[in-house]
Short mmCIF file of C-alpha atoms and ligand atoms in Angstrom, two decimals:
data_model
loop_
_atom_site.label_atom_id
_atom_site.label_comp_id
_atom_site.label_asym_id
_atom_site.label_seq_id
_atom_site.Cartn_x
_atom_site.Cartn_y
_atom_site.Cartn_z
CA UNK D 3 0.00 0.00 0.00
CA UNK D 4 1.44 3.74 -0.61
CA UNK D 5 2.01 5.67 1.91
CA UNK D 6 0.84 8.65 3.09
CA UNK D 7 2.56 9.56 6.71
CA UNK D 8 6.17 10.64 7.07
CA UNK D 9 7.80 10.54 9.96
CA UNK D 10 5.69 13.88 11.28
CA UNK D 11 2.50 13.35 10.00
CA UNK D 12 1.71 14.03 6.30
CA UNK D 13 4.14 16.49 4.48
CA UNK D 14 3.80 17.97 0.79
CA UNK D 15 3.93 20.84 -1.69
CA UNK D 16 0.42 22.41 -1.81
CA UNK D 17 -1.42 22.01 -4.66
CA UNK D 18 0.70 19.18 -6.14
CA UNK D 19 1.86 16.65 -3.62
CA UNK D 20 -0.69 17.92 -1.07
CA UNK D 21 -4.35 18.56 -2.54
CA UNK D 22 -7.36 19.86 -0.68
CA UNK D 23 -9.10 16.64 -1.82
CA UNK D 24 -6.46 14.83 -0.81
CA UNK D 25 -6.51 16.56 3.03
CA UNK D 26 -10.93 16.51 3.00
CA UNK D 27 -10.58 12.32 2.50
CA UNK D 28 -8.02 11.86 5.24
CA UNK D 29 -9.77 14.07 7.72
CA UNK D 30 -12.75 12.24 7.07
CA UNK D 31 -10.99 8.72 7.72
CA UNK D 32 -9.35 10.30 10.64
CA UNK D 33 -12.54 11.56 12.09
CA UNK D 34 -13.88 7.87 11.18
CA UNK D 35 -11.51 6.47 13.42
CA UNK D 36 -10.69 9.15 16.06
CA UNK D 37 -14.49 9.75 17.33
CA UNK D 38 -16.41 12.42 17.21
CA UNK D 39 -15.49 15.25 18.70
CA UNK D 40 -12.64 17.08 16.75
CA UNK D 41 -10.09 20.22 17.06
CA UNK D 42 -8.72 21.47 14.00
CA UNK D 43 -6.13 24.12 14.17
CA UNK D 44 -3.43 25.62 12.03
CA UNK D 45 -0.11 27.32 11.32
CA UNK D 46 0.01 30.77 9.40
CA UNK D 47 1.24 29.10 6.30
CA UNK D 48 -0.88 30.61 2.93
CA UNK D 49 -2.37 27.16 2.11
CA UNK D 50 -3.32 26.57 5.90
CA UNK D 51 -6.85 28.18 6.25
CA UNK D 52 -7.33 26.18 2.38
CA UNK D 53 -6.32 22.96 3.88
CA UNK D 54 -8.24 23.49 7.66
CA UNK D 55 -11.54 24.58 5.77
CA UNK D 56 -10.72 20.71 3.73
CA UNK D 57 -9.96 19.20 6.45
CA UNK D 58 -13.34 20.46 8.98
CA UNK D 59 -14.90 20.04 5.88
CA UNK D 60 -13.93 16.02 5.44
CA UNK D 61 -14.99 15.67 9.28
CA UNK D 62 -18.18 17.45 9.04
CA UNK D 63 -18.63 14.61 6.54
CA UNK D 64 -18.64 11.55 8.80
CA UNK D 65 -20.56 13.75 11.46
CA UNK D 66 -17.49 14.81 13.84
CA UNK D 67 -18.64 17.50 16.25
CA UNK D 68 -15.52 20.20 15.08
CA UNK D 69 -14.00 22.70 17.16
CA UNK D 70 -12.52 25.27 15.16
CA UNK D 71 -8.93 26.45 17.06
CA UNK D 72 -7.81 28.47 14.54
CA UNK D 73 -4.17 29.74 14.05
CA UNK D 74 -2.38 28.36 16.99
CA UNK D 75 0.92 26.93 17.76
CA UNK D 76 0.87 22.82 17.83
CA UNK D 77 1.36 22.30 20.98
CA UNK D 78 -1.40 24.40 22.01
CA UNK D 79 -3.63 22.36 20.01
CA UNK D 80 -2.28 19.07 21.73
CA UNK D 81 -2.47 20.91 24.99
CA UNK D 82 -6.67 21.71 24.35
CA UNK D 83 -7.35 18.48 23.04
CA UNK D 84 -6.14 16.53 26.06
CA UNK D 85 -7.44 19.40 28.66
CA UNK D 86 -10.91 19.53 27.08
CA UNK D 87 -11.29 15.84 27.14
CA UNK D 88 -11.79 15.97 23.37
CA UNK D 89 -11.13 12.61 20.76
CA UNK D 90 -8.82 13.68 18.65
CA UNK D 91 -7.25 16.55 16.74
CA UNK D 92 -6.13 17.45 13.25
CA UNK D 93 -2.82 20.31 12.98
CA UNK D 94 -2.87 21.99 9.31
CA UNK D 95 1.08 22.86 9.70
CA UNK D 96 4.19 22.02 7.32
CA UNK D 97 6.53 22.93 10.78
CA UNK D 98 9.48 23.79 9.70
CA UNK D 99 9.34 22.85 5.79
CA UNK D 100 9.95 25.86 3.11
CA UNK D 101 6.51 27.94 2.73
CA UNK D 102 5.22 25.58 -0.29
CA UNK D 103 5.13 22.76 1.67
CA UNK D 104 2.09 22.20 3.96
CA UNK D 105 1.24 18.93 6.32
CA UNK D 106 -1.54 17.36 8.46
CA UNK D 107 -0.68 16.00 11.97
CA UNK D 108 -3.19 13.88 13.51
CA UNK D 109 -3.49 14.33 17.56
CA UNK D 110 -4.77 11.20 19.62
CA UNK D 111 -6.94 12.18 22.81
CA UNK D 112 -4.08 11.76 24.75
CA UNK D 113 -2.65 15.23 22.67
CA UNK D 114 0.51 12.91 21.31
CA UNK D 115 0.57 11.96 17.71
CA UNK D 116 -0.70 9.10 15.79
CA UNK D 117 1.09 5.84 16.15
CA UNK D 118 2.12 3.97 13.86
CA UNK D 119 -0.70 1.42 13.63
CA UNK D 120 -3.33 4.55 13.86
CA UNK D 121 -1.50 5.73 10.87
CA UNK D 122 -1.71 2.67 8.55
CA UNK D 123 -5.35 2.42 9.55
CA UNK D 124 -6.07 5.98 8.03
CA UNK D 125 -4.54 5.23 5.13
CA UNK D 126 -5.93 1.80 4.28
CA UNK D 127 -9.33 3.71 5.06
CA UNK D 128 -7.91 6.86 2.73
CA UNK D 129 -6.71 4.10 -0.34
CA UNK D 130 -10.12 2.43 0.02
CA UNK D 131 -11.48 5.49 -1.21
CA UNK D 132 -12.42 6.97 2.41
CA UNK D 133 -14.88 5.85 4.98
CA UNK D 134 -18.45 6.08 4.73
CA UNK D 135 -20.41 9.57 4.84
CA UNK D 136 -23.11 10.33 6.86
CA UNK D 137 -26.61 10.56 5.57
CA UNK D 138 -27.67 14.25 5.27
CA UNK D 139 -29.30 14.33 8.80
CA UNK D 140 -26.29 13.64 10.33
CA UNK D 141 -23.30 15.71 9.49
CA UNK D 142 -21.76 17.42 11.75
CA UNK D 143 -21.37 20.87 13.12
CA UNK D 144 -18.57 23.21 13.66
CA UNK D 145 -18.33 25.34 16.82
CA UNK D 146 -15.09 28.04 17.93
CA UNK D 147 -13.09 27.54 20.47
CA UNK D 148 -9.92 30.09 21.59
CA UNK D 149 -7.16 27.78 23.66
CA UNK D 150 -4.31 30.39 23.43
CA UNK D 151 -4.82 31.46 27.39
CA UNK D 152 -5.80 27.86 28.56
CA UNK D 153 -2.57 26.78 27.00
CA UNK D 154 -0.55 29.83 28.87
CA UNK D 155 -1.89 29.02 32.19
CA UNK D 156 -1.00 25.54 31.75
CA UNK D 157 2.38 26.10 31.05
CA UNK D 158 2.77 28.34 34.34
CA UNK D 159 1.58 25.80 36.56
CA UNK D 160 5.21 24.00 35.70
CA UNK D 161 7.56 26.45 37.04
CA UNK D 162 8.09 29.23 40.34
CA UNK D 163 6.45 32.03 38.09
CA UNK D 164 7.10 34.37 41.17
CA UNK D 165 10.77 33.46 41.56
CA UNK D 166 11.08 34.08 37.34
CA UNK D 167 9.41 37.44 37.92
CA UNK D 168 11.84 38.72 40.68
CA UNK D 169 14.65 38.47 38.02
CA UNK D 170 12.53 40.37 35.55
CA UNK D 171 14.13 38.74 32.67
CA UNK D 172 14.95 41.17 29.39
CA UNK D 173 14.43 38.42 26.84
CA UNK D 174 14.10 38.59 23.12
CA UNK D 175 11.91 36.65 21.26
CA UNK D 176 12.00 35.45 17.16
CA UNK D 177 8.55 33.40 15.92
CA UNK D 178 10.19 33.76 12.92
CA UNK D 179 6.58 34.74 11.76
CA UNK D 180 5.37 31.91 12.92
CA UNK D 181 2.68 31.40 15.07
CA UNK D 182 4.30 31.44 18.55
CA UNK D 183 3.48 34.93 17.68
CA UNK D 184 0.59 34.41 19.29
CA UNK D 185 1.93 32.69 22.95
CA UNK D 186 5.33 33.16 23.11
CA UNK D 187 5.20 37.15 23.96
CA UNK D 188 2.35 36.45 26.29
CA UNK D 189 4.07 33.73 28.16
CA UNK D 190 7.05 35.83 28.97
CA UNK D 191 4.86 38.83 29.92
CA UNK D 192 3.28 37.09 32.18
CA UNK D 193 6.69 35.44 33.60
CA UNK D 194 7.49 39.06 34.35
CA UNK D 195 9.80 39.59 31.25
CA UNK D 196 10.76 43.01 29.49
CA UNK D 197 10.01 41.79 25.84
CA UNK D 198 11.55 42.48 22.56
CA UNK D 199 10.20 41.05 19.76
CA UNK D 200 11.11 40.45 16.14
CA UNK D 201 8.92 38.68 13.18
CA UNK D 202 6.09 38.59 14.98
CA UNK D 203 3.83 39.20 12.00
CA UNK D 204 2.30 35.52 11.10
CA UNK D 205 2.86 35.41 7.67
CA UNK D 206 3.04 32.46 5.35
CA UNK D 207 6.16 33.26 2.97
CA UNK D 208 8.56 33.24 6.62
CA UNK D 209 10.09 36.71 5.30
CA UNK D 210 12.09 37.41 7.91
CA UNK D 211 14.60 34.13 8.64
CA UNK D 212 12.70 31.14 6.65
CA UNK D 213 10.43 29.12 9.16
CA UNK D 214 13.49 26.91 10.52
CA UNK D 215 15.36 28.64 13.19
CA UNK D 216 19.38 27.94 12.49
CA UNK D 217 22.36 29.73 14.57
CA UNK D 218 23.37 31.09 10.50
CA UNK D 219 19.60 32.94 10.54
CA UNK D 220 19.58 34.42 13.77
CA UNK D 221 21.32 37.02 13.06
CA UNK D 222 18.97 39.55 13.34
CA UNK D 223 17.79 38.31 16.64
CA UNK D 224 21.33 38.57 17.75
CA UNK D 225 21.61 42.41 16.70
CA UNK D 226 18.17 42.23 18.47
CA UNK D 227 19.62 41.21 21.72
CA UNK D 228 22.64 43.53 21.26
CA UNK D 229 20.70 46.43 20.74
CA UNK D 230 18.44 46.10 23.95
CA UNK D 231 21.19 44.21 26.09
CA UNK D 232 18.63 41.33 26.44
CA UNK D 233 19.89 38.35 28.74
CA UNK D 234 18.11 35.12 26.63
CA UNK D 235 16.87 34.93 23.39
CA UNK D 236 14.61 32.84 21.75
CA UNK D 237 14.02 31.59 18.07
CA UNK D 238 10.95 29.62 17.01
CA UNK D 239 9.94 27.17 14.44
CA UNK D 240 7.22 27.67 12.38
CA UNK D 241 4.73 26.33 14.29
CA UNK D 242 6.04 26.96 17.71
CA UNK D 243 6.97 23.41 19.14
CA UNK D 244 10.66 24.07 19.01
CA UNK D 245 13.02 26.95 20.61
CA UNK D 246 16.61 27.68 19.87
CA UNK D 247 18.32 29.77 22.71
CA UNK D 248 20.75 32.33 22.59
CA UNK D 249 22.87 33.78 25.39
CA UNK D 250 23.58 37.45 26.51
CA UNK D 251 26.73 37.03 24.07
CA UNK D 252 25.10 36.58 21.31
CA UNK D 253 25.61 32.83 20.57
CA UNK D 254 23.16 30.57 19.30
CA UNK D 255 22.85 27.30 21.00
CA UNK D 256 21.81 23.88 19.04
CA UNK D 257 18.77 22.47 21.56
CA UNK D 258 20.56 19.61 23.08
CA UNK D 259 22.79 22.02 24.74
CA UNK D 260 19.70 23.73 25.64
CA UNK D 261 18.22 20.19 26.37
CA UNK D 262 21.31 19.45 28.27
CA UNK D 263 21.00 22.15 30.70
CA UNK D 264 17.19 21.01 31.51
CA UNK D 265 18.43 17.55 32.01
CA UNK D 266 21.12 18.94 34.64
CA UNK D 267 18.07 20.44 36.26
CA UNK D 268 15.93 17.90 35.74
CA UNK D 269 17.74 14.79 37.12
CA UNK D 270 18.73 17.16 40.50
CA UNK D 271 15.69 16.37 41.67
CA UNK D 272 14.60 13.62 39.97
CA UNK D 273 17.90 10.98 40.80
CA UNK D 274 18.11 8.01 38.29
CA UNK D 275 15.61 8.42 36.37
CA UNK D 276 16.32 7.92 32.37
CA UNK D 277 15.58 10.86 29.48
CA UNK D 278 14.67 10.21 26.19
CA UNK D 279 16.89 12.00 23.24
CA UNK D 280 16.90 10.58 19.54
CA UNK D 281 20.29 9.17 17.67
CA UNK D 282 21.29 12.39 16.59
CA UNK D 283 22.10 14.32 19.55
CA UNK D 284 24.93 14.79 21.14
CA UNK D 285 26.75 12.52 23.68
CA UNK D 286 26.87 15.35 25.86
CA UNK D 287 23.75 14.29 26.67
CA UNK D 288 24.07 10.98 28.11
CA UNK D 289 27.63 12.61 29.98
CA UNK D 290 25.39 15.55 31.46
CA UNK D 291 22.70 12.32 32.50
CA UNK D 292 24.91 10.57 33.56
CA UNK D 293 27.11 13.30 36.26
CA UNK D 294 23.70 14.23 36.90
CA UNK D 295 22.85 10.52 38.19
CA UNK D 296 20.82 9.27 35.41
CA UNK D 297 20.63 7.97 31.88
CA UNK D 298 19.54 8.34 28.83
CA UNK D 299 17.40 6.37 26.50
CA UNK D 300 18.10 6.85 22.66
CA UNK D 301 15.70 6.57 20.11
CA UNK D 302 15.12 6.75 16.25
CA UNK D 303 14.79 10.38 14.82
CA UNK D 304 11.42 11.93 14.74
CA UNK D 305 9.15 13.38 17.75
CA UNK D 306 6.00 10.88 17.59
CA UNK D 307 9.12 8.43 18.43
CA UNK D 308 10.35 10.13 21.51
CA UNK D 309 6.84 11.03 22.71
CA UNK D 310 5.67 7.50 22.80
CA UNK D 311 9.20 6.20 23.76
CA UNK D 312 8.27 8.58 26.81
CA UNK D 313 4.44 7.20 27.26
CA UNK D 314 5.82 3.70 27.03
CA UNK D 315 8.82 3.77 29.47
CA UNK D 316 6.88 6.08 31.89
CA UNK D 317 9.87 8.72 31.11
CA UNK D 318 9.05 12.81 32.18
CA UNK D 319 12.03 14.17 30.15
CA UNK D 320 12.62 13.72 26.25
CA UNK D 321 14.63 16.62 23.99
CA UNK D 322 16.04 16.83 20.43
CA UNK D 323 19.09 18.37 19.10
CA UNK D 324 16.51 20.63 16.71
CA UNK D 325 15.23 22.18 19.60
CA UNK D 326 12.45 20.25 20.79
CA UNK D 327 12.08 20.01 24.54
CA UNK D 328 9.30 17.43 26.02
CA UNK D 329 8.47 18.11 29.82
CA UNK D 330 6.03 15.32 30.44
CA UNK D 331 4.62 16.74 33.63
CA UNK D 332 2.80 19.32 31.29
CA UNK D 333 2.56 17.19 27.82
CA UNK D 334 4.88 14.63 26.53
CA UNK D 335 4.96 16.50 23.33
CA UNK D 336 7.98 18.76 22.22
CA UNK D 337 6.98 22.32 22.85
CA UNK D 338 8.58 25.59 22.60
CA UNK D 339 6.55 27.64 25.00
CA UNK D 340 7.25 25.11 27.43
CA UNK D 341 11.35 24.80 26.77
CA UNK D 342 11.12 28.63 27.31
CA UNK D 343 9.31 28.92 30.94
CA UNK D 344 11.81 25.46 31.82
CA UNK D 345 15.10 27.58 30.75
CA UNK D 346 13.60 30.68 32.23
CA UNK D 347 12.84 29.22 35.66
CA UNK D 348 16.63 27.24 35.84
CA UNK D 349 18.48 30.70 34.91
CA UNK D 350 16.01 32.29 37.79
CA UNK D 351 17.21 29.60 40.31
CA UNK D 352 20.77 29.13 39.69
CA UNK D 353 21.16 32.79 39.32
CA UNK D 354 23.79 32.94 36.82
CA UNK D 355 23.95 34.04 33.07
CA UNK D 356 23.08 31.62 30.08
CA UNK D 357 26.60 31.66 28.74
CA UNK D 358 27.67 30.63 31.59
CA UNK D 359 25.48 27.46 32.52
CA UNK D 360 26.31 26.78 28.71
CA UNK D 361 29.86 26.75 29.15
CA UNK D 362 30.22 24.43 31.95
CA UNK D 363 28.42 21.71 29.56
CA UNK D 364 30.96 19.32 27.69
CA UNK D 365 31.87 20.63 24.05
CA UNK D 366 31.95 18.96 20.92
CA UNK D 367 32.18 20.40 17.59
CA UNK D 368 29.03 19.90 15.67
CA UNK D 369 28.30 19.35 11.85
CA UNK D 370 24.70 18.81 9.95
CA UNK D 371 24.68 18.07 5.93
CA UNK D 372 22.10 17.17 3.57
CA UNK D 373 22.45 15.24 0.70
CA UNK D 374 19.70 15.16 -1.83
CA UNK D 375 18.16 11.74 -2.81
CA UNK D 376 14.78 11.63 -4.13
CA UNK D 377 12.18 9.01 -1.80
CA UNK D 378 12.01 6.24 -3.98
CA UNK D 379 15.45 5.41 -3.95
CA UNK D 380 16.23 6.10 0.50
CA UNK D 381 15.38 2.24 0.93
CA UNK D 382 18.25 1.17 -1.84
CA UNK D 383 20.79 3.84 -0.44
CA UNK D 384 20.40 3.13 2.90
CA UNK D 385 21.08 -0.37 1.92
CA UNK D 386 24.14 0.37 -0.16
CA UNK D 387 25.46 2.50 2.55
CA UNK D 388 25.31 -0.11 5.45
CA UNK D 389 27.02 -2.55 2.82
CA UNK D 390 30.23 -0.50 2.43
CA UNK D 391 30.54 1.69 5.48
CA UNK D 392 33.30 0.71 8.32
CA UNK D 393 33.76 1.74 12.17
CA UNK D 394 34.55 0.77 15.60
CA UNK D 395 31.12 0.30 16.01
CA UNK D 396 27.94 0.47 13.78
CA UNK D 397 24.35 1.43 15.14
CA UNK D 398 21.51 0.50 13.27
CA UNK D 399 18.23 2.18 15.49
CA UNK D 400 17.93 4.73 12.61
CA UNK D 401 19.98 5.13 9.72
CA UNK D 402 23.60 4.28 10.07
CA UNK D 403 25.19 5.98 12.86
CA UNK D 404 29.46 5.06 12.89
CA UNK D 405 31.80 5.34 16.15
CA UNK D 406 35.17 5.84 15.87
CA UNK D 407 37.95 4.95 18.06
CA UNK D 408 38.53 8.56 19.19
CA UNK D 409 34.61 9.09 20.27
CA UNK D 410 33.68 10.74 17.06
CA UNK D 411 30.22 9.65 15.59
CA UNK D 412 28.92 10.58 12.57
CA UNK D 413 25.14 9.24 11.39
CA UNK D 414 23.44 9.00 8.23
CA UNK D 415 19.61 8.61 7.27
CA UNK D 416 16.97 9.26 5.39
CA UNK D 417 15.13 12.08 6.34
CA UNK D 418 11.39 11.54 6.78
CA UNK D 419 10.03 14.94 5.48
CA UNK D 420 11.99 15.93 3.05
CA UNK D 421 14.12 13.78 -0.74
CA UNK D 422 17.13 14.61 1.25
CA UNK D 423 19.62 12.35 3.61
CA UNK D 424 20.61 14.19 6.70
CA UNK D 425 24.15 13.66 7.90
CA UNK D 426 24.91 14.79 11.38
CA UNK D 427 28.09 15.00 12.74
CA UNK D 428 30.43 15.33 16.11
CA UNK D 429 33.93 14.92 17.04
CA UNK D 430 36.60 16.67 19.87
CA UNK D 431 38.29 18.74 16.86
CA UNK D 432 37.01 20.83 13.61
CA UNK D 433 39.81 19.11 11.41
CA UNK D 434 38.66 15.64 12.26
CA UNK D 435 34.81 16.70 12.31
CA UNK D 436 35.37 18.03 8.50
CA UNK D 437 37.76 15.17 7.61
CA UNK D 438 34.93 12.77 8.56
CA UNK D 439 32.07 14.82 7.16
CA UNK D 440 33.30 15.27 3.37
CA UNK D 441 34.58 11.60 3.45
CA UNK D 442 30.73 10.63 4.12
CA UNK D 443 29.14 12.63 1.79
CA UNK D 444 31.50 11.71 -1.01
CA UNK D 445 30.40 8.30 -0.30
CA UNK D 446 26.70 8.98 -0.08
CA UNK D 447 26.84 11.26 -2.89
CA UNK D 448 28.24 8.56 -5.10
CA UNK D 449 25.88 5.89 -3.83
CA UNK D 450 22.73 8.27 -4.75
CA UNK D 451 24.26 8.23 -8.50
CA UNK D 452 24.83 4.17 -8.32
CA UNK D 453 21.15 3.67 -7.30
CA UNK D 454 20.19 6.07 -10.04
CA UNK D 455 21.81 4.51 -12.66
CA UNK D 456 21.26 1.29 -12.20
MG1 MG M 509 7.69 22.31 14.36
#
């Protein structure tokens, strides 16, 4: 059977990969199988409000009661669904993908992704040509519903909001015009911040620094941060689930150093217990967990697999190298507002500047790639590449991850969202990081052209 789900949800380029016909069948099988009360929300992308009108429109269809969210970040959605007691929920967002590209994430009652399983059920229901529709008296009906404060106070019931608004933070904060627009400014408001803002207009072309915070695109948040002499700032993805930090210098920090910090905090008062972190972070992570008296738990890439690595082991703490920060204690669901009040309420207790909790973490130079490689052929590639490729030690949980005898890792796969292999990277030394880096793309480079051609 094809497929339809990715490894966040369904991903495409509007109008070609990605139809509104396309979205109004698999919202009805969703709504088929989810039950019958429904949120839909969305991200400000300009196909969003297209696709969310297809989508309420598809589970109007099989009679879902809909409650219309709006533009909201994700993770507010996942937050309302669970809170309200709802069935289900259906995210119109593309995250961090270029503006063409739009998505569909389907939320469980729980407010945590589709599994797997849930997945393939949609789509045998989707390739069947869609579940049945209701008879005319029994469509549904569509009613508003406005979670942006409900989601605010939730997050402040996770941290000392009194103790944050002592320090009265100045912070800086980049949506990226995305919309965290909408939460992130409030949040820190009502932590007791002095705000400064940048791209906060939601708009679906991401004019100011493309919808993927980067430390090479934060540039302007940086001269931001300069200008006002703010002490933290904070980039968002597109549709507000994950935070990149920068410190009163200026820097930009990759999330598991950000993730890293949490963890310190974290496991301080939470002895032995394990964290959940994909492949492709860094192995300061499981040093930091491990000083700290825990452990860490790796998984494949992708957040549906950390959240329900977290549901499954009973674990409170999961984070990604992208950004993502999962604080189970409010949802087990990466979520930038949340990685924002955590950081804020650590700098408030330990009293000390971000640069410097950053710089007593263990440092490893860091390199990400991308080769391109259309879909079809990842399978063949990836197979190719585990043929040939040598190391001290070879990892198979996702991709091809190497270890070499100096500590240096570098890992390989096939990225689920986009005709591209990602390469990540980390070693003690830029020489060796690059060495190791250009070596492995040569190879995967030339593998992509052997698949093609034969
Ligand atoms: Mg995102």
């Amino acid at each position: 059977m094809p497929r339809l789900f990715g490894t966040n949800g369904v991903r495409g380029v509007v109008n070609r990969e990605l139809t509104p016909e396309m979205v109004l069948r698999l919202s009805a099988s969703a709504g088929h199988l989810l039950g019958r009360e429904i949120a839909v929300g969305r991200d400000g992308r300009t196909s969003s409000e297209m696709l969310a009108k297809a989508a309420i429109g598809g589970l109007l269809s099989v009679g879902c009661r809909v409650h219309d969210m709006g533009l909201l970040p994700t993770p507010t959605l996942q937050y309302a669904v669970k809170h309200l007691g709802l069935d289900g929920g259906l995210m119109i967002t593309a995250s961090h993908n270029p503006p063409e590209f739009n998505g569909v994430k389907v939320i469980l009652k729980d407010g945590v992704e589709a599994p797997r399983g849930l997945e393939e059920e949609i789509e045998g229901l989707y390739f069947s040509g869609g579940p049945p529709l209701k008879p005319w008296g029994e469509v549904g009906s569509v009613g508003g519903f406005n979670p942006l404060d409900l989601y605010v106070e939730g997050l402040l019931r996770h941290v000392d909001v009194e103790a944050i608004r002592r320090r009265r933070f100045r912070v800086a904060l980049d949506p990226g015009n995305g919309v965290s627009a909408l939460t992130a400014p409030t949040l820190a408001r009502r932590l007791g911040c002095e705000v400064y803002t940048i791209n906060t207009d939601i708009d679906g072309a991401f004019p100011g620094r493309g919808s993927e915070p980067r430390p090479d695109n934060l540039g302007g948040l940086s001269r931001l941060m300069e200008a006002v002499d703010a002490e933290v700032g904070v980039a968002f993805d597109g549709d507000g689930d994950r935070a990149l930090f920068v410190d009163e210098g200026g820097v930009v920090h990759w999330g598991d150093r950000s993730f890293a910090l949490v963890v310190r905090d974290y496991l301080s008062s939470h002895p032995g217990e394990a964290v959940a972190t994909p492949v492709s972070s860094s192995k300061m992570i499981e040093e930091v967990a491990r000083e700290a008296g825990g452990c860490v738990l790796w998984t494949r890439v992708g957040s549906i697999v950390v959240s329900r690595t977290m549901l499954k082991e009973g674990i409170s703490l999961g984070g990604e190298e992208n950004g993502g920060i999962f604080y189970g204690p409010h949802q087990p669901v990466r979520d930038g507002g949340m990685a924002l009040a955590l950081i804020l309420d650590l700098l408030a207790r330990e009293g000390r500047p971000l640069s410097e909790l950053m710089g007593e973490l263990p440092r490893y130079v860091q390199r990400k790639e991308r080769v391109p490689c259309p879909n079809e052929l990842k399978p063949r590639v990836l197979e190719a590449l585990r043929g040939c490729v040598e190391a001290e030690r070879v990892e198979t949980i996702d991709g091809v991850k190497l270890w070499f005898s100096d500590g240096s890792w570098i890992l390989m796969r096939p990225s689920g969202t986009e005709p591209i292999f990602r390469i990540y990277a980390e070693a003690e030394a830029e020489g060796r990081l690059n060495r190791m880096v250009e070596e492995h793309r040569r190879l995967l480079e030339a593998l992509v052209e052997e698949v093609k051609s034969s």
